[in-house]
Amino acid sequence: MSAKDISIPWEERPAECKDVMWRYSNNPIVGRYDIPSSNSIFNSAVVPFGDGYAGVFRSDNKAVQMNIYAGFSKDGIKWDINHTPIEMKPGNTDMIDSDYKYDPRVVFIEDRYWVTWCNGYHGPTIGIAYTFDFVDFYQCENAFLPFNRNGVLFPEKIDGRYAMLSRPSDNGHTPFGDIYISYSPDMKYWGEHRCVMKVADFEDSAWQCTKIGAGSAPIRINEGWLIFYHGVINTCRGFRYSMGAAILDSEDPSKVLYRTQPYLLAPNETYELTGDVPNVIFPCAALCDGEKVAVYYGAADTVIGLAFGYLDEIVAFIKNNSL
């Protein structure tokens, strides 16, 4: 079931708001202690499922061990998240070793839900699993060699192949990063890696001059593929993560048609400015019913927020303010 078939979470723009996107008035929708063992819950993914929604949530426990958890919701706002991490079963591989799991994304392709995340295997790489019911999860081969982050699958095959955006990185809190695309015939072997989008020049768009990374699964629109992404600037107080958007070519997503020069959302509220990692807005999921958009984002690496916008306004903003 797609978001077009059910009512997505929504709240109208506040009268005083002049921006193209706005925050849910009751943010954060998931608190840092909503799992009893958790230190924080953030950078998580949501998709329509059944008569409501399912999600895969990043939670760091009180030992700050990083893992992913399944959760369910009727309205996409109030969540019942499992208290134990997802236990993987072998999928297209018997090698399901993992030192940690974080920053999941979820997308439905053809007959199942695919989960990608940053998987710890001699450093961060992109883990892949599939599920039909968010109860049993089947882990597949890692997509890439370490080091890589922000693996985001397209919701349909492109020219008969699976396609994934990712950000090659290093083993630390990466001080660089551009977005690439890779293709696979079978969700096991990946290749044809192509650069999609590089960081902006400081003088042109400083909020995204240090590194960028894909956020939500791409949304097919008339103009091509709409993606929300994060951009980072290295300030005197450290990294600052904000959210922008881009439109990629529908047939060749390595081509960027439009890309926001100004950000759509930047850390502003207390729950975005303060937390385990201050000054972070990190989008991981977006729901669209053809008219409205709801974006889920991690705030300050601690909690989950929700933001809204009208699709036609967002697309117009991207095209009229393109880098």
CSV table of C-alpha atoms in Angstrom, one decimal:
chain,number,residue,atom,x,y,z
A,1,MET,CA,0.0,0.0,0.0
A,2,SER,CA,1.4,3.4,-0.9
A,3,ALA,CA,1.0,6.7,1.0
A,4,LYS,CA,-1.5,7.7,-1.7
A,5,ASP,CA,-3.9,5.1,-0.4
A,6,ILE,CA,-4.0,6.3,3.2
A,7,SER,CA,-4.0,9.6,5.0
A,8,ILE,CA,-0.5,10.7,5.7
A,9,PRO,CA,0.4,12.6,8.9
A,10,TRP,CA,-0.4,16.3,8.4
A,11,GLU,CA,-0.8,19.6,10.1
A,12,GLU,CA,-1.5,22.9,8.3
A,13,ARG,CA,1.1,25.6,8.0
A,14,PRO,CA,1.0,28.0,11.0
A,15,ALA,CA,-0.3,31.4,10.1
A,16,GLU,CA,3.0,33.1,11.1
A,17,CYS,CA,5.2,30.7,9.0
A,18,LYS,CA,6.4,32.0,5.7
A,19,ASP,CA,8.7,29.0,4.9
A,20,VAL,CA,8.0,26.3,2.3
A,21,MET,CA,8.2,23.6,5.1
A,22,TRP,CA,7.2,23.7,8.7
A,23,ARG,CA,7.5,21.6,11.8
A,24,TYR,CA,4.9,19.5,13.6
A,25,SER,CA,3.7,21.5,16.6
A,26,ASN,CA,4.0,18.5,18.9
A,27,ASN,CA,7.6,17.6,18.0
A,28,PRO,CA,9.4,15.5,18.9
A,29,ILE,CA,7.1,12.6,17.9
A,30,VAL,CA,9.5,10.0,19.4
A,31,GLY,CA,11.5,10.7,22.5
A,32,ARG,CA,14.9,9.5,23.5
A,33,TYR,CA,13.6,7.1,26.2
A,34,ASP,CA,10.6,5.6,24.3
A,35,ILE,CA,12.3,2.3,24.5
A,36,PRO,CA,13.2,1.5,28.1
A,37,SER,CA,16.8,0.6,27.4
A,38,SER,CA,17.4,3.5,25.1
A,39,ASN,CA,19.7,6.5,25.3
A,40,SER,CA,18.3,8.0,22.1
A,41,ILE,CA,16.0,7.2,19.2
A,42,PHE,CA,16.6,9.1,16.0
A,43,ASN,CA,17.5,8.8,12.2
A,44,SER,CA,14.7,6.4,11.5
A,45,ALA,CA,12.5,5.3,8.5
A,46,VAL,CA,8.8,5.0,8.0
A,47,VAL,CA,6.6,3.4,5.3
A,48,PRO,CA,2.9,2.7,4.8
A,49,PHE,CA,2.0,-0.8,6.0
A,50,GLY,CA,-1.4,-2.4,6.3
A,51,ASP,CA,-3.9,0.1,7.5
A,52,GLY,CA,-1.2,2.3,9.0
A,53,TYR,CA,2.6,2.5,9.1
A,54,ALA,CA,5.6,0.5,10.0
A,55,GLY,CA,9.1,1.8,10.7
A,56,VAL,CA,12.6,0.8,11.4
A,57,PHE,CA,14.1,2.9,14.2
A,58,ARG,CA,17.7,3.6,15.2
A,59,SER,CA,18.1,3.3,19.0
A,60,ASP,CA,21.4,3.6,20.8
A,61,ASN,CA,21.1,1.9,24.2
A,62,LYS,CA,22.5,3.1,27.5
A,63,ALA,CA,25.8,1.4,26.7
A,64,VAL,CA,25.6,3.4,23.4
A,65,GLN,CA,25.4,0.3,21.3
A,66,MET,CA,23.8,1.1,18.0
A,67,ASN,CA,21.0,-1.1,16.7
A,68,ILE,CA,17.7,-1.0,14.7
A,69,TYR,CA,14.2,-1.8,16.0
A,70,ALA,CA,10.8,-2.4,14.3
A,71,GLY,CA,7.8,-0.3,15.2
A,72,PHE,CA,4.2,0.2,14.2
A,73,SER,CA,1.7,3.1,14.1
A,74,LYS,CA,-1.9,3.8,13.1
A,75,ASP,CA,-1.4,7.4,12.3
A,76,GLY,CA,2.4,7.8,11.7
A,77,ILE,CA,2.8,10.0,14.8
A,78,LYS,CA,2.1,7.8,17.8
A,79,TRP,CA,4.5,4.8,17.7
A,80,ASP,CA,4.7,1.4,19.4
A,81,ILE,CA,8.4,0.4,19.0
A,82,ASN,CA,9.6,-3.0,19.9
A,83,HIS,CA,11.8,-3.1,22.9
A,84,THR,CA,14.3,-5.6,21.4
A,85,PRO,CA,16.4,-5.2,18.3
A,86,ILE,CA,15.6,-6.8,15.0
A,87,GLU,CA,17.2,-10.3,14.8
A,88,MET,CA,18.3,-11.0,11.2
A,89,LYS,CA,18.0,-14.3,9.4
A,90,PRO,CA,20.1,-15.3,6.5
A,91,GLY,CA,18.8,-14.0,3.2
A,92,ASN,CA,20.9,-14.2,0.1
A,93,THR,CA,24.0,-14.9,2.3
A,94,ASP,CA,25.0,-16.7,5.5
A,95,MET,CA,27.3,-13.8,6.4
A,96,ILE,CA,25.2,-11.7,8.7
A,97,ASP,CA,27.9,-10.5,11.0
A,98,SER,CA,27.4,-6.9,12.3
A,99,ASP,CA,29.2,-4.9,14.9
A,100,TYR,CA,26.5,-2.2,14.8
A,101,LYS,CA,23.5,-1.0,12.8
A,102,TYR,CA,22.4,2.6,12.5
A,103,ASP,CA,20.5,5.2,10.3
A,104,PRO,CA,18.1,2.8,8.5
A,105,ARG,CA,16.0,3.6,5.5
A,106,VAL,CA,13.0,1.5,4.2
A,107,VAL,CA,11.4,1.2,0.8
A,108,PHE,CA,8.8,-1.0,-0.8
A,109,ILE,CA,9.9,-2.6,-4.1
A,110,GLU,CA,7.6,-5.0,-6.0
A,111,ASP,CA,6.7,-7.5,-3.4
A,112,ARG,CA,8.6,-6.7,-0.2
A,113,TYR,CA,10.1,-4.1,2.0
A,114,TRP,CA,13.8,-3.5,1.7
A,115,VAL,CA,15.8,-2.1,4.6
A,116,THR,CA,19.2,-0.4,4.2
A,117,TRP,CA,21.4,0.8,7.1
A,118,CYS,CA,24.9,1.7,8.0
A,119,ASN,CA,26.3,-1.8,9.0
A,120,GLY,CA,29.4,-2.4,11.0
A,121,TYR,CA,31.6,-4.8,9.2
A,122,HIS,CA,35.3,-3.9,9.6
A,123,GLY,CA,34.1,-0.3,9.4
A,124,PRO,CA,30.8,1.2,8.2
A,125,THR,CA,29.3,-0.1,5.0
A,126,ILE,CA,25.7,-0.5,3.7
A,127,GLY,CA,23.7,-3.4,5.0
A,128,ILE,CA,20.6,-4.7,3.2
A,129,ALA,CA,17.7,-6.8,4.4
A,130,TYR,CA,14.2,-7.5,3.3
A,131,THR,CA,10.9,-8.2,5.2
A,132,PHE,CA,7.3,-8.9,4.2
A,133,ASP,CA,5.8,-8.2,7.6
A,134,PHE,CA,8.3,-6.3,9.8
A,135,VAL,CA,8.5,-9.4,12.0
A,136,ASP,CA,11.0,-11.6,10.1
A,137,PHE,CA,13.9,-9.9,8.5
A,138,TYR,CA,16.4,-11.5,6.1
A,139,GLN,CA,19.8,-10.0,5.8
A,140,CYS,CA,21.6,-9.9,2.4
A,141,GLU,CA,25.2,-9.3,1.3
A,142,ASN,CA,26.6,-5.9,2.2
A,143,ALA,CA,26.3,-3.6,-0.8
A,144,PHE,CA,29.8,-2.1,-0.7
A,145,LEU,CA,33.2,-2.4,0.9
A,146,PRO,CA,33.8,-0.2,3.9
A,147,PHE,CA,33.7,2.7,4.2
A,148,ASN,CA,30.2,3.9,3.2
A,149,ARG,CA,27.1,5.5,4.7
A,150,ASN,CA,23.6,6.8,3.8
A,151,GLY,CA,22.5,3.9,1.5
A,152,VAL,CA,19.1,4.8,0.1
A,153,LEU,CA,17.3,2.6,-2.4
A,154,PHE,CA,15.0,3.9,-5.2
A,155,PRO,CA,11.4,2.6,-4.9
A,156,GLU,CA,11.4,1.0,-8.3
A,157,LYS,CA,13.9,-0.6,-10.7
A,158,ILE,CA,15.6,1.7,-13.2
A,159,ASP,CA,16.2,0.1,-16.6
A,160,GLY,CA,15.5,-3.3,-14.9
A,161,ARG,CA,18.1,-2.9,-12.1
A,162,TYR,CA,17.9,-1.9,-8.5
A,163,ALA,CA,19.5,1.5,-7.8
A,164,MET,CA,21.0,2.9,-4.6
A,165,LEU,CA,22.3,6.2,-3.6
A,166,SER,CA,25.2,6.2,-1.1
A,167,ARG,CA,28.1,8.3,0.3
A,168,PRO,CA,31.6,6.8,0.3
A,169,SER,CA,33.3,7.9,3.5
A,170,ASP,CA,35.9,6.9,6.0
A,171,ASN,CA,35.9,5.2,9.4
A,172,GLY,CA,35.4,8.3,11.5
A,173,HIS,CA,33.0,11.2,11.8
A,174,THR,CA,33.6,11.9,8.1
A,175,PRO,CA,34.8,15.4,7.2
A,176,PHE,CA,33.9,15.0,3.5
A,177,GLY,CA,31.4,13.2,1.3
A,178,ASP,CA,29.5,13.3,-2.0
A,179,ILE,CA,26.5,11.3,-3.2
A,180,TYR,CA,27.0,8.4,-5.6
A,181,ILE,CA,24.6,6.0,-7.4
A,182,SER,CA,25.2,2.3,-7.9
A,183,TYR,CA,23.2,-0.5,-9.6
A,184,SER,CA,22.5,-4.1,-9.0
A,185,PRO,CA,20.7,-6.9,-11.0
A,186,ASP,CA,19.9,-9.0,-7.9
A,187,MET,CA,20.4,-7.1,-4.6
A,188,LYS,CA,23.7,-8.9,-4.2
A,189,TYR,CA,26.3,-7.6,-6.6
A,190,TRP,CA,26.6,-3.8,-7.0
A,191,GLY,CA,28.5,-1.8,-9.7
A,192,GLU,CA,28.4,1.0,-12.2
A,193,HIS,CA,29.1,3.5,-9.5
A,194,ARG,CA,28.6,7.1,-10.7
A,195,CYS,CA,28.9,10.4,-9.0
A,196,VAL,CA,25.5,12.2,-8.6
A,197,MET,CA,26.1,15.3,-6.5
A,198,LYS,CA,29.1,16.9,-4.9
A,199,VAL,CA,29.3,19.3,-2.0
A,200,ALA,CA,28.7,22.9,-2.9
A,201,ASP,CA,31.4,25.6,-3.0
A,202,PHE,CA,31.5,27.5,0.3
A,203,GLU,CA,30.8,30.8,-1.5
A,204,ASP,CA,27.7,29.4,-3.3
A,205,SER,CA,25.9,27.4,-0.5
A,206,ALA,CA,28.0,27.1,2.6
A,207,TRP,CA,25.4,25.0,4.5
A,208,GLN,CA,26.3,22.0,2.3
A,209,CYS,CA,29.9,22.7,1.6
A,210,THR,CA,31.5,20.0,3.8
A,211,LYS,CA,29.5,16.8,3.0
A,212,ILE,CA,26.1,15.8,1.8
A,213,GLY,CA,24.1,12.5,2.0
A,214,ALA,CA,20.9,11.1,0.7
A,215,GLY,CA,18.0,11.1,3.2
A,216,SER,CA,14.6,9.8,2.2
A,217,ALA,CA,13.8,7.3,-0.5
A,218,PRO,CA,13.3,9.1,-3.8
A,219,ILE,CA,9.8,10.1,-4.7
A,220,ARG,CA,8.7,9.9,-8.4
A,221,ILE,CA,7.2,13.2,-9.5
A,222,ASN,CA,6.4,14.6,-13.0
A,223,GLU,CA,9.8,16.3,-13.2
A,224,GLY,CA,11.9,13.3,-12.2
A,225,TRP,CA,12.9,12.0,-8.8
A,226,LEU,CA,12.5,14.2,-5.7
A,227,ILE,CA,15.0,13.5,-2.9
A,228,PHE,CA,15.5,15.1,0.5
A,229,TYR,CA,19.1,15.2,1.6
A,230,HIS,CA,21.3,16.5,4.4
A,231,GLY,CA,24.1,19.0,4.0
A,232,VAL,CA,26.8,19.8,6.5
A,233,ILE,CA,29.0,22.8,7.2
A,234,ASN,CA,31.9,22.6,9.6
A,235,THR,CA,31.5,25.6,11.9
A,236,CYS,CA,33.5,26.8,14.9
A,237,ARG,CA,31.2,24.7,17.1
A,238,GLY,CA,31.5,21.6,14.9
A,239,PHE,CA,29.3,20.1,12.2
A,240,ARG,CA,25.9,21.6,11.5
A,241,TYR,CA,23.4,19.4,9.6
A,242,SER,CA,20.5,20.9,7.6
A,243,MET,CA,18.0,19.6,5.0
A,244,GLY,CA,17.7,20.4,1.3
A,245,ALA,CA,16.1,18.8,-1.7
A,246,ALA,CA,17.0,18.0,-5.3
A,247,ILE,CA,15.3,16.7,-8.4
A,248,LEU,CA,17.1,13.9,-10.4
A,249,ASP,CA,16.5,12.9,-13.9
A,250,SER,CA,13.8,10.1,-14.1
A,251,GLU,CA,15.7,7.9,-16.6
A,252,ASP,CA,19.3,8.7,-15.5
A,253,PRO,CA,19.3,9.6,-11.8
A,254,SER,CA,23.0,10.5,-11.9
A,255,LYS,CA,21.9,13.7,-13.5
A,256,VAL,CA,20.8,16.5,-11.1
A,257,LEU,CA,18.2,18.7,-12.7
A,258,TYR,CA,17.7,21.1,-9.8
A,259,ARG,CA,19.1,21.4,-6.3
A,260,THR,CA,18.3,23.8,-3.5
A,261,GLN,CA,20.8,26.6,-2.9
A,262,PRO,CA,19.1,27.6,0.4
A,263,TYR,CA,18.2,24.9,2.9
A,264,LEU,CA,14.6,23.9,3.5
A,265,LEU,CA,15.1,23.3,7.3
A,266,ALA,CA,18.0,24.0,9.5
A,267,PRO,CA,18.4,23.5,13.3
A,268,ASN,CA,16.3,26.0,15.1
A,269,GLU,CA,14.2,24.4,17.8
A,270,THR,CA,15.6,23.4,21.2
A,271,TYR,CA,15.3,19.6,20.4
A,272,GLU,CA,17.4,20.2,17.2
A,273,LEU,CA,20.0,22.5,18.8
A,274,THR,CA,20.7,20.5,21.9
A,275,GLY,CA,21.2,16.7,22.4
A,276,ASP,CA,23.9,14.1,22.1
A,277,VAL,CA,25.0,15.8,18.8
A,278,PRO,CA,23.8,19.4,18.7
A,279,ASN,CA,22.7,21.3,15.6
A,280,VAL,CA,21.4,18.3,13.5
A,281,ILE,CA,18.5,17.8,11.2
A,282,PHE,CA,18.9,14.5,9.4
A,283,PRO,CA,16.0,13.3,7.1
A,284,CYS,CA,15.5,9.6,6.7
A,285,ALA,CA,12.0,9.2,5.4
A,286,ALA,CA,9.3,11.1,3.4
A,287,LEU,CA,5.7,10.3,2.8
A,288,CYS,CA,3.8,11.8,-0.1
A,289,ASP,CA,0.1,11.5,-1.1
A,290,GLY,CA,0.6,13.4,-4.4
A,291,GLU,CA,-0.3,16.7,-2.8
A,292,LYS,CA,1.3,16.8,0.6
A,293,VAL,CA,4.7,15.7,2.0
A,294,ALA,CA,5.6,14.6,5.5
A,295,VAL,CA,9.3,14.2,6.3
A,296,TYR,CA,10.7,12.3,9.3
A,297,TYR,CA,14.1,13.5,10.6
A,298,GLY,CA,16.5,12.9,13.4
A,299,ALA,CA,17.0,15.9,15.6
A,300,ALA,CA,20.3,16.4,17.5
A,301,ASP,CA,21.0,12.6,17.3
A,302,THR,CA,18.5,12.2,20.1
A,303,VAL,CA,14.9,12.3,19.0
A,304,ILE,CA,12.6,12.2,15.9
A,305,GLY,CA,10.8,15.2,14.4
A,306,LEU,CA,8.3,15.6,11.7
A,307,ALA,CA,8.0,18.4,9.1
A,308,PHE,CA,5.4,19.1,6.4
A,309,GLY,CA,5.0,20.8,3.1
A,310,TYR,CA,3.0,21.0,-0.1
A,311,LEU,CA,4.5,19.0,-3.0
A,312,ASP,CA,4.0,21.7,-5.6
A,313,GLU,CA,5.4,24.4,-3.3
A,314,ILE,CA,8.5,22.3,-2.6
A,315,VAL,CA,9.1,21.5,-6.3
A,316,ALA,CA,8.6,25.2,-7.2
A,317,PHE,CA,11.1,26.2,-4.5
A,318,ILE,CA,13.7,23.8,-5.7
A,319,LYS,CA,13.4,24.9,-9.3
A,320,ASN,CA,13.3,28.6,-8.4
A,321,ASN,CA,16.2,28.5,-6.0
A,322,SER,CA,18.5,26.0,-7.7
A,323,LEU,CA,22.2,25.9,-7.2
